[in-house]
Coordinates of C-alpha atoms and ligand atoms in Angstrom, one line a residue:
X1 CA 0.0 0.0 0.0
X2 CA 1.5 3.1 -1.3
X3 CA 0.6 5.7 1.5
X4 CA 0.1 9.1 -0.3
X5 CA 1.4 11.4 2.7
X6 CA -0.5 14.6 1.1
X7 CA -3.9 12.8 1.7
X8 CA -3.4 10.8 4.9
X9 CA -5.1 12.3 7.3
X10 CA -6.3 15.2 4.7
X11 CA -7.8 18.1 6.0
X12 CA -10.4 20.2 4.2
X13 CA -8.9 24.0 4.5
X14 CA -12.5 24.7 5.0
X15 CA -14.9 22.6 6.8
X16 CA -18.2 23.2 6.2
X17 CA -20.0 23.5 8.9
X18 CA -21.3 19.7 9.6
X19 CA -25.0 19.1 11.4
X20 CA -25.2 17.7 14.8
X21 CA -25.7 13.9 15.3
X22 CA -29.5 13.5 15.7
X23 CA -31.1 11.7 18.0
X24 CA -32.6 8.6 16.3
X25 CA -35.9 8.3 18.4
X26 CA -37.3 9.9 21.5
X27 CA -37.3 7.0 24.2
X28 CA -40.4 6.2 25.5
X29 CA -40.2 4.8 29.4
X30 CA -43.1 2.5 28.9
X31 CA -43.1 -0.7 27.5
X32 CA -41.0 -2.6 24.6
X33 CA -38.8 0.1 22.8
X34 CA -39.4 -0.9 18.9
X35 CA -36.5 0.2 16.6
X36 CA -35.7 -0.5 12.9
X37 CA -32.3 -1.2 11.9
X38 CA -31.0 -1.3 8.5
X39 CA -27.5 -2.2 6.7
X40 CA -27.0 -0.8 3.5
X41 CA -25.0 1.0 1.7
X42 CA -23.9 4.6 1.6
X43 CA -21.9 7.1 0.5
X44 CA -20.1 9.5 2.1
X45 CA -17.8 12.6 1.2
X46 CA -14.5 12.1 2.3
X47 CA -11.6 12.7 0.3
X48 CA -13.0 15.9 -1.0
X49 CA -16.0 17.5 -1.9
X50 CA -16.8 16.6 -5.4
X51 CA -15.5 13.1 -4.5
X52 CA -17.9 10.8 -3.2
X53 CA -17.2 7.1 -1.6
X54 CA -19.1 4.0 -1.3
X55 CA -19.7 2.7 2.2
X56 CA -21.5 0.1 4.0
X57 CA -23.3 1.1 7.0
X58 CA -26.7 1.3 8.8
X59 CA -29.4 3.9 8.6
X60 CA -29.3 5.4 12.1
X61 CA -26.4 7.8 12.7
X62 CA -26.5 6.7 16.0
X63 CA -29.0 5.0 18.5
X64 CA -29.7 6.1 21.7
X65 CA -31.5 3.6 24.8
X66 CA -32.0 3.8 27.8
X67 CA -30.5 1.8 30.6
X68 CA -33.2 -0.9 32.2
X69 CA -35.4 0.1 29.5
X70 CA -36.3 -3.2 27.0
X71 CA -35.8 -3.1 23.4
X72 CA -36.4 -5.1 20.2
X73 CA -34.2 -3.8 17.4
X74 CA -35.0 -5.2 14.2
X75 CA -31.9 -5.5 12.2
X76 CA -32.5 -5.8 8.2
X77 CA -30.2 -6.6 5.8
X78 CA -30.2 -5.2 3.0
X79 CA -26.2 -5.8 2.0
X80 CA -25.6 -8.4 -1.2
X81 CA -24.1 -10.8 1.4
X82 CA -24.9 -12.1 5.2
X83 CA -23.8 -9.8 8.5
X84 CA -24.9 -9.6 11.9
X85 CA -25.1 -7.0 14.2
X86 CA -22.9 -7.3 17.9
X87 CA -23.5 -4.7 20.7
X88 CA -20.2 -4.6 21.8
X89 CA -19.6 -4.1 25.4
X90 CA -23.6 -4.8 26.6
X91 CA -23.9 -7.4 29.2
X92 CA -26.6 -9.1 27.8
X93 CA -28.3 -12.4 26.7
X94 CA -25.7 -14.7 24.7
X95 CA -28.5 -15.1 22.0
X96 CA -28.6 -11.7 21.5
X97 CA -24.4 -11.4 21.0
X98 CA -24.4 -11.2 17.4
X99 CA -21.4 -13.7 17.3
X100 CA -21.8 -15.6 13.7
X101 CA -21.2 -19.1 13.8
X102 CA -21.1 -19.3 17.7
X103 CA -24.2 -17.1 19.1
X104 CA -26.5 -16.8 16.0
X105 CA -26.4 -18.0 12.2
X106 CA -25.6 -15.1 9.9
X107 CA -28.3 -12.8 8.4
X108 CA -29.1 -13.4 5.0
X109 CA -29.4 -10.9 2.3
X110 CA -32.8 -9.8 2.7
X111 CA -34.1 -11.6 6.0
X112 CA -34.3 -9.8 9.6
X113 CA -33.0 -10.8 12.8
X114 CA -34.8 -9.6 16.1
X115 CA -32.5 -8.6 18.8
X116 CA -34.4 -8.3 22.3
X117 CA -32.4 -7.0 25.4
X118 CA -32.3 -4.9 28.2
X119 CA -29.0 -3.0 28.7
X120 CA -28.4 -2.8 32.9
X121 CA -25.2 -0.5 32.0
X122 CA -25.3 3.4 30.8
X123 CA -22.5 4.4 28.9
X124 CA -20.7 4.6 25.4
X125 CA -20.9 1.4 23.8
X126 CA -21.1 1.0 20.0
X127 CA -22.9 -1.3 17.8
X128 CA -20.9 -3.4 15.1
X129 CA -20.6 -6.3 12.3
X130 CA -19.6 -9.5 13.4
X131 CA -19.9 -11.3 10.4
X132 CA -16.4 -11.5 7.7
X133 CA -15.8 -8.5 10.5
X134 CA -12.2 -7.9 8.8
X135 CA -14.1 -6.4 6.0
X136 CA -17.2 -5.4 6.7
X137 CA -15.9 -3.4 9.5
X138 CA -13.4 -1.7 7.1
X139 CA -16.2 -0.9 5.2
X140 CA -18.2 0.8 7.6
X141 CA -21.1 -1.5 9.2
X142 CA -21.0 0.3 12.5
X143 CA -22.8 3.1 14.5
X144 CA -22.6 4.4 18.2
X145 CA -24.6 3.2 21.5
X146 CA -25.3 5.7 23.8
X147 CA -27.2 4.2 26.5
X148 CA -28.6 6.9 28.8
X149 CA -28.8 7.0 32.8
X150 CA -32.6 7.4 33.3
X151 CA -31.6 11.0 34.3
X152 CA -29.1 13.0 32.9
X153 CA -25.3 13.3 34.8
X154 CA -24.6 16.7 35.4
X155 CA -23.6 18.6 32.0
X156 CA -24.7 20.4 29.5
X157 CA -24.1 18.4 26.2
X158 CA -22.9 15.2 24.9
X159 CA -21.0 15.1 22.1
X160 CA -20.3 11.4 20.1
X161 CA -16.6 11.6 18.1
X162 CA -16.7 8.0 16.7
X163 CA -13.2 7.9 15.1
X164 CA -12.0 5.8 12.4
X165 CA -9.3 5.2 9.5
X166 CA -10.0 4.1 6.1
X167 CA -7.7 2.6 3.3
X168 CA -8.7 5.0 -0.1
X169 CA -7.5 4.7 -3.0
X170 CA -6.7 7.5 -5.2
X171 CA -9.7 7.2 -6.7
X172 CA -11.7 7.6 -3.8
X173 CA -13.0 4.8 -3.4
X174 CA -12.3 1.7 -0.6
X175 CA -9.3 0.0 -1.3
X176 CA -11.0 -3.4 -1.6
X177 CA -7.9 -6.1 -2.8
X178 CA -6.4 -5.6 0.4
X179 CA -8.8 -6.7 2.9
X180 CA -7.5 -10.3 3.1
X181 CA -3.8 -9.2 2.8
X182 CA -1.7 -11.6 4.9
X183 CA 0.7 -8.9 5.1
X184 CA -1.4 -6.6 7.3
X185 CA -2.8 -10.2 8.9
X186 CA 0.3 -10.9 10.4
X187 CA 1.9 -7.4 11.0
X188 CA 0.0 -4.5 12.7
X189 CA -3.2 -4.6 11.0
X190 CA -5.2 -3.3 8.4
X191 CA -4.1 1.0 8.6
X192 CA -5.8 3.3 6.6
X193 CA -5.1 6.5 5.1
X194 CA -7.9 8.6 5.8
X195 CA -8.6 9.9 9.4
X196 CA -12.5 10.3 9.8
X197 CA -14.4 11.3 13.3
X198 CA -18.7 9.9 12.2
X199 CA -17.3 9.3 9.3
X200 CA -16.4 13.1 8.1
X201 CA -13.5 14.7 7.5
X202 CA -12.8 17.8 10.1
X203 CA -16.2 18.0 11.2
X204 CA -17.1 21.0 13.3
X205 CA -18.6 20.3 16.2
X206 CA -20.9 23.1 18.5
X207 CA -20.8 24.0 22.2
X208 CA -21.8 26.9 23.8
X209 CA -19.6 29.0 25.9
X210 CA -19.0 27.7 29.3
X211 CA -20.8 24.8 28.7
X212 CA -20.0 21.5 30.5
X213 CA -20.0 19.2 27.4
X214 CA -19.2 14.9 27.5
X215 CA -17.6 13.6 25.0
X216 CA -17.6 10.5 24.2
X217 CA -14.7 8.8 21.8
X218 CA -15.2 5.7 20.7
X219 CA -12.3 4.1 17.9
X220 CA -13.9 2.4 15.0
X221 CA -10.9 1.5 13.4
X222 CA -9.8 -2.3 12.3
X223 CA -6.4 -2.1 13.8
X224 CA -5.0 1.8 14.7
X225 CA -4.1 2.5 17.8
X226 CA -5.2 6.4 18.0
X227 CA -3.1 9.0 20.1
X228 CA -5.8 11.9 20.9
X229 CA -5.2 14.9 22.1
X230 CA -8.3 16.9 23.3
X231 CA -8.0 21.1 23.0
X232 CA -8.5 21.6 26.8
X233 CA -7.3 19.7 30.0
X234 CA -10.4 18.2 31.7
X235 CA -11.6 15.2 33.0
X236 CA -12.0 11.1 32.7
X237 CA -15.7 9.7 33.8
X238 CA -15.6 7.0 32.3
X239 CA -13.6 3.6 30.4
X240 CA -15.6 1.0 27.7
X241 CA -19.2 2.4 29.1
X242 CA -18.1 1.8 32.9
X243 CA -18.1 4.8 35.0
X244 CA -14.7 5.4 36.7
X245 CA -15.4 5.5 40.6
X246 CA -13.0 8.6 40.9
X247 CA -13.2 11.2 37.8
X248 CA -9.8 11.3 36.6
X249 CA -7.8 14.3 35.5
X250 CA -7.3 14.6 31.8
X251 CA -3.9 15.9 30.4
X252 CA -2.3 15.7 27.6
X253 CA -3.1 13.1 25.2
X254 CA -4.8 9.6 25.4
X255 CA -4.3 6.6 24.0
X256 CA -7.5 5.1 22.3
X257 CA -7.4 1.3 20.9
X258 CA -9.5 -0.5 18.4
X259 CA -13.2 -0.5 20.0
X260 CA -12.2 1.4 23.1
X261 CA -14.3 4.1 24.5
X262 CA -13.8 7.2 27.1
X263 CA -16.3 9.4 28.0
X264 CA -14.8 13.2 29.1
X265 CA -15.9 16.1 30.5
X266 CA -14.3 19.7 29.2
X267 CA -15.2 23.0 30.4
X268 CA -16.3 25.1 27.2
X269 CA -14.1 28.6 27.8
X270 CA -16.2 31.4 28.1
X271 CA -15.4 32.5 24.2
X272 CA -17.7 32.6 21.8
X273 CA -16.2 32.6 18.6
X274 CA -13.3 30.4 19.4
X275 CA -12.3 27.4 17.5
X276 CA -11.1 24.4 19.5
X277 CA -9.4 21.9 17.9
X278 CA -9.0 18.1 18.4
X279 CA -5.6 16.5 17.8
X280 CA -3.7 13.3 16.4
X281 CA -0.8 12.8 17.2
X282 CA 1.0 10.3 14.8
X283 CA 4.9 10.0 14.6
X284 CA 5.5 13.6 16.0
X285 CA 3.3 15.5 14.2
X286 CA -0.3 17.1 15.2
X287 CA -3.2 16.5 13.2
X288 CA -6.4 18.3 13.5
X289 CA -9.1 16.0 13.1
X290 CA -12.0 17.6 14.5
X291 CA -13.0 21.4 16.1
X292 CA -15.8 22.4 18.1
X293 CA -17.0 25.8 17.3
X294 CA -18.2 27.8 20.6
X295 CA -21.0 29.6 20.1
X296 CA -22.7 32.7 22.3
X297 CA -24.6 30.6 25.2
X298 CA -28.1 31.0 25.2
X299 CA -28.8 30.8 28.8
X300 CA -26.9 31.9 31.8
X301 CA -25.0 28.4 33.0
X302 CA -24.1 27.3 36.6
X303 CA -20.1 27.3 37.3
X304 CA -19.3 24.3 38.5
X305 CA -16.2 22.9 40.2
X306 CA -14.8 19.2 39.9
X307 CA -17.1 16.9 38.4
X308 CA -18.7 13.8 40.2
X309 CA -18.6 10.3 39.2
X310 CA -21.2 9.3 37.2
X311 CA -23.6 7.3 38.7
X312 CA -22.3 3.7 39.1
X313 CA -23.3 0.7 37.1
X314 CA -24.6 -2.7 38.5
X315 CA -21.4 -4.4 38.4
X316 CA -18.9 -5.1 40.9
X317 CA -15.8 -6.9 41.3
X318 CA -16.0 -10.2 43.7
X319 CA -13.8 -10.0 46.7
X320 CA -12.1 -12.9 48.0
X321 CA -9.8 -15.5 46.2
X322 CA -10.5 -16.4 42.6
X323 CA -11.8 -19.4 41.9
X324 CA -10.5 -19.6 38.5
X325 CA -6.6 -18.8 37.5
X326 CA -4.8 -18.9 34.0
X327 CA -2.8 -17.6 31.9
X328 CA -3.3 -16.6 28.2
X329 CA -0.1 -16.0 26.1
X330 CA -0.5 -14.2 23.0
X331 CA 1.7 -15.6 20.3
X332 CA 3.2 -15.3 16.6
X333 CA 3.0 -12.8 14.4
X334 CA 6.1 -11.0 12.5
X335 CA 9.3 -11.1 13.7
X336 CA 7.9 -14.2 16.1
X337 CA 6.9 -16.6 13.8
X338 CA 5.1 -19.0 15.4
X339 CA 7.1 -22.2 14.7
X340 CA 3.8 -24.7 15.6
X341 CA 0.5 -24.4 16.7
X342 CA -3.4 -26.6 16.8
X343 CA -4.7 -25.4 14.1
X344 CA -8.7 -27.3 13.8
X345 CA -7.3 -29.9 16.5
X346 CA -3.9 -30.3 14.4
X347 CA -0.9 -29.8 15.1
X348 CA 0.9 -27.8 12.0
X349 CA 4.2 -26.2 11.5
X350 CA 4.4 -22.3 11.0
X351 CA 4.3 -23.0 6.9
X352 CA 1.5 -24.8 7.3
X353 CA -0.4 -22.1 9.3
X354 CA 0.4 -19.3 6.9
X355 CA -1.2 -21.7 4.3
X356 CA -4.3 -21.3 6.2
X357 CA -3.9 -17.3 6.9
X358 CA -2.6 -17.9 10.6
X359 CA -0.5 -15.7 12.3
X360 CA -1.3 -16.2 16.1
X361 CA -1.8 -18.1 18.5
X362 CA -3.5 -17.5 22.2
X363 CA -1.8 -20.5 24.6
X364 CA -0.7 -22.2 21.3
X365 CA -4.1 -22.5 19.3
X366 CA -4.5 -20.5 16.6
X367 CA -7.9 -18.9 16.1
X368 CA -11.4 -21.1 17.6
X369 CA -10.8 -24.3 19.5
X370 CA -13.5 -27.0 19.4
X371 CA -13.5 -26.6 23.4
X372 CA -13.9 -23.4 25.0
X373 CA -10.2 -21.8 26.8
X374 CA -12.3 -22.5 30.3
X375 CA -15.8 -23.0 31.1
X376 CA -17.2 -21.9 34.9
X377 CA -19.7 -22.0 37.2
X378 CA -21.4 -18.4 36.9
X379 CA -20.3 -16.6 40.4
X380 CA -16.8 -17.2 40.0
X381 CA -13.8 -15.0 39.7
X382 CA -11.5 -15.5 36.7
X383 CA -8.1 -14.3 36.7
X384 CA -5.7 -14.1 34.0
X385 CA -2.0 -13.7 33.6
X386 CA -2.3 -12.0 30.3
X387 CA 0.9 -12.1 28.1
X388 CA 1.9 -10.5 25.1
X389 CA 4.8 -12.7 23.6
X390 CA 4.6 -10.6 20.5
X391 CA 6.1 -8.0 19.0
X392 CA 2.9 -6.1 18.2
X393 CA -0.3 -4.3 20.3
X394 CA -3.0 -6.0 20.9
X395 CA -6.6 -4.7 22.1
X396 CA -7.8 -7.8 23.8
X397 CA -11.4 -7.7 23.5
X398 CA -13.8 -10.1 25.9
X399 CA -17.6 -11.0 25.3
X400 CA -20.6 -10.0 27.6
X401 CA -18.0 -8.9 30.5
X402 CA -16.1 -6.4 32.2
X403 CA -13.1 -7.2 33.7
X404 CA -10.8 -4.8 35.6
X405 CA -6.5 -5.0 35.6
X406 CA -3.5 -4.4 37.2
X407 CA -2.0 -2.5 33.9
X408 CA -0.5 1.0 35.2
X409 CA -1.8 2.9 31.9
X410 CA -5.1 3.1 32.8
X411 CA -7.0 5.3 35.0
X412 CA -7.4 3.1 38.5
X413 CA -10.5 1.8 38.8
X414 CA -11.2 1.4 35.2
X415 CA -13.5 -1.6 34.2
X416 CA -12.5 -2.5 30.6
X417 CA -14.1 -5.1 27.8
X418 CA -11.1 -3.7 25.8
X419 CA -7.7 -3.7 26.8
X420 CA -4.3 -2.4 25.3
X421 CA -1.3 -4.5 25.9
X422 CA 2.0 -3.5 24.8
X423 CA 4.9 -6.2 23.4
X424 CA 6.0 -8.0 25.8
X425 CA 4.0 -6.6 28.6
X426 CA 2.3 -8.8 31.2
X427 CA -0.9 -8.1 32.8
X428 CA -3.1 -9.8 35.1
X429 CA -6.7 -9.2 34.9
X430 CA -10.0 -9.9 37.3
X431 CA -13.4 -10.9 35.8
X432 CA -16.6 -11.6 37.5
X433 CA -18.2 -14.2 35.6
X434 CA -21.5 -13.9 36.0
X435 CA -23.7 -14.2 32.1
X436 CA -24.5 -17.7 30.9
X437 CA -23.1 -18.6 27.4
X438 CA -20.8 -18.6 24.8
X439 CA -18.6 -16.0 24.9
X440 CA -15.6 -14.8 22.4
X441 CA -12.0 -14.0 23.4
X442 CA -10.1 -11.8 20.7
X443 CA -7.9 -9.4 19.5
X444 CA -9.7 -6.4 18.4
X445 CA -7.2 -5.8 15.9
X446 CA -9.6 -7.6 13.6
X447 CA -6.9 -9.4 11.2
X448 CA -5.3 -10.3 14.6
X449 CA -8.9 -11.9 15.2
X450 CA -9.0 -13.3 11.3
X451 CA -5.2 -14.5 11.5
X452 CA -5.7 -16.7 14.7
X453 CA -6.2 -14.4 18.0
X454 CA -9.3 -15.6 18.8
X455 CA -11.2 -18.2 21.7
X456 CA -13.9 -18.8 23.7
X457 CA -15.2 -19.5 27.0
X458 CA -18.4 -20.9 28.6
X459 CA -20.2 -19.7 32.1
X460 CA -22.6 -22.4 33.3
Ligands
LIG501 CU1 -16.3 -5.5 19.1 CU2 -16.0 -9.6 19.0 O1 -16.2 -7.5 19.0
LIG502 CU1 -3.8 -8.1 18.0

């Protein structure tokens, strides 16, 4: 991939002025919310204006539920080929995961698949593919989740920057030969060119002066890890929809892995007019990527002093010895090579493997097992020795759980479905087991996940 240095991360000169995410649909506190879901295509102006590109993606911008409220979405398909929809980081039923060819069957071109569920957390979660994910994702099949605490935290105005990067050709259009390059598979990913925050280029965002305004980042990408750097110091409430239980101080910039999410808090200046602008940071260099634009307020607004947590979740961590304790090794990948691994329940040499487009291996199996990595009663406390014997990142990405870790580049306290481990680093993580099912292990590095990091586990 030839990376055009003028275009990556292009910036219109002049952004024009982008609308506000909508709302999808007023919640209603009674009964079963109802909520159509389609995937389709799109297009989208990225490159330039008179240059359009073809996308997949759904026809919400976002959606928007309410914690403890029920809800049937019904996801149509309406792509040329099957997908599936996962609700990454909801605690929810295993039917409902979205997981093809372990929770559900895929979707077919044309059909309709009910999910039902309740989510018990509010937070920033997001919605996504989990079907031929390493494309489809690239392509653009997801949307954010913003589920709402019954009553509104103390702010003023939420603001969604979903962030993504997209391989585009010259052309404009999605470079589409490489998706299954074994290249990327077994290096750092699939990187893109094109820097994107809801899928625009430099959008302008609004806040009023001396607002309190949440933002809440989620990364979209297939593989980038994203170095953010936000225009004003303020604070961290929250880590992958969990709400810290001390607000963190935010400085500087943040690191933000493949389907990570932090939810801020920054205190508008008292400046209408001013621009603030939201920073990359990528081999020494600052990239704007997005501004928000602060208008005259339109109300007089309460000064407020150090933010409170948000109000916590219903999840806690177990106290006493865990029942369960393992260790999971990441393996393989470039300048590792893994020499062996069970491949299918055989044993194959590295050649072999790369025959069969794997890379990786978690505790020397390369991508799903025909047993699950561990299967426990619900109740129990798992901990893992997490080690990354590689010489890449991973963002290692569990199912239906929240888990919290011992890893020093995290706020304390965070609760994570996501986590960013370093080469060579060791972690060891704690994780209430508590939701019956089947439930994936992976790298979210998603041709990590195609190229062999991937298990399972089973709470009974
Ligand atoms: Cu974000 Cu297996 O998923
Ligand atoms: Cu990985």
């Amino acid at each position: 991939m030839n990376l055009n240095r003028r275009r990556f991360l292009a910036l219109t000169a002049a952004a024009a002025l982008a609308p506000r995410l909508v709302i999808a649909q007023q919640p209603s506190h009674e009964g079963v919310r109802k909520i159509r879901l389609i995937a389709r295509e799109e297009t989208r102006t990225m490159l330039d204006e008179n240059t359009s590109t073809n996308l997949w993606g759904y026809s919400e911008s976002e959606l928007r539920l309410v914690q403890g409220q029920p809800v049937e979405i019904e996801f149509v398909n309406e792509l040329s080929e099957p997908s599936s929809v996962h609700w990454h980081g909801l605690r929810i039923d295993n039917a409902m995961d979205g997981v093809t060819g372990l929770t559900q069957k895929p979707v077919q071109p044309g059909e309709t698949f009910i999910y039902k569920f309740t989510p018990q957390d509010a937070g920033t979660f997001w919605a996504h593919t989990h079907h031929r994910t390493y494309e489809q994702l690239a392509r653009g099949l997801y949307l954010p989740l913003i589920i709402e605490e019954p009553t509104q935290p103390d702010y003023d105005r939420e603001l969604v920057m979903m962030l993504d990067d997209w391989r585009v050709k010259q052309d404009g259009q999605i470079d589409q030969n490489s998706f299954a390059d074994m290249h990327d598979w077994s290096h750092s990913g699939r990187m893109g060119n094109v820097l994107t925050v809801n899928k625009q280029l430099g959008p302008q965002l609004e806040a009023q002066a001396g607002e309190r305004v949440r933002v809440r980042l989620i990364n979209a990408a297939n593989a980038r890890v994203m170095t953010i750097r936000a225009p004003l110091p303020g604070w961290i409430i929250a880590k992958d929809g969990q709400p810290l239980a001390e607000v963190a101080t935010l400085q500087g910039s943040l690191n933000i892995a493949p389907a990570e999410r932090y939810d801020l808090l920054l205190d508008i200046p008292n400046e209408a007019g001013a621009i603030l602008p939201f920073g990359f940071e990528y081999q020494g260099q600052f990239y704007e990527i997005a501004q928000i634009l602060v208008s005259e307020p339109t109300g007089t607004l309460a000064s407020r002093g150090e933010p409170k947590p948000l109000p916590a979740n219903p999840i806690e961590m177990l106290s006493g010895e865990p029942g369960l304790k393992l260790k999971l090794e990441m393996q393989g990948g470039a300048m590792r090579w893994l020499s062996e691994a069970t491949y299918k329940g055989t044993r194959l040499s590295g050649r072999e493997l790369m025959q069969r487009q794997q890379a990786w291996a978690l505790n020397g199996i390369a991508n799903m097992a025909e047993d699950p990595m561990f299967d426990v009663a619900s109740g129990t406390l798992v901990e893992i020795e997490m080690i990354n014997n590689t010489a890449w990142d991973h963002a290692m990405h569990f199912h239906g759980h929240h888990f919290q870790s011992n890893s020093a580049n995290y706020p304390a306290s965070s609760w994570h479905d996501t986590l960013l481990m370093a080469p060579q680093e060791r972690v060891t993580i704690r994780m209430p087991a508590d939701n019956l099912g089947k439930w994936l292990i992976h790298c979210h590095m998603i041709e990590h996940q195609m190229a062999g990091m991937k298990t399972w586990f089973t709470v009974s």
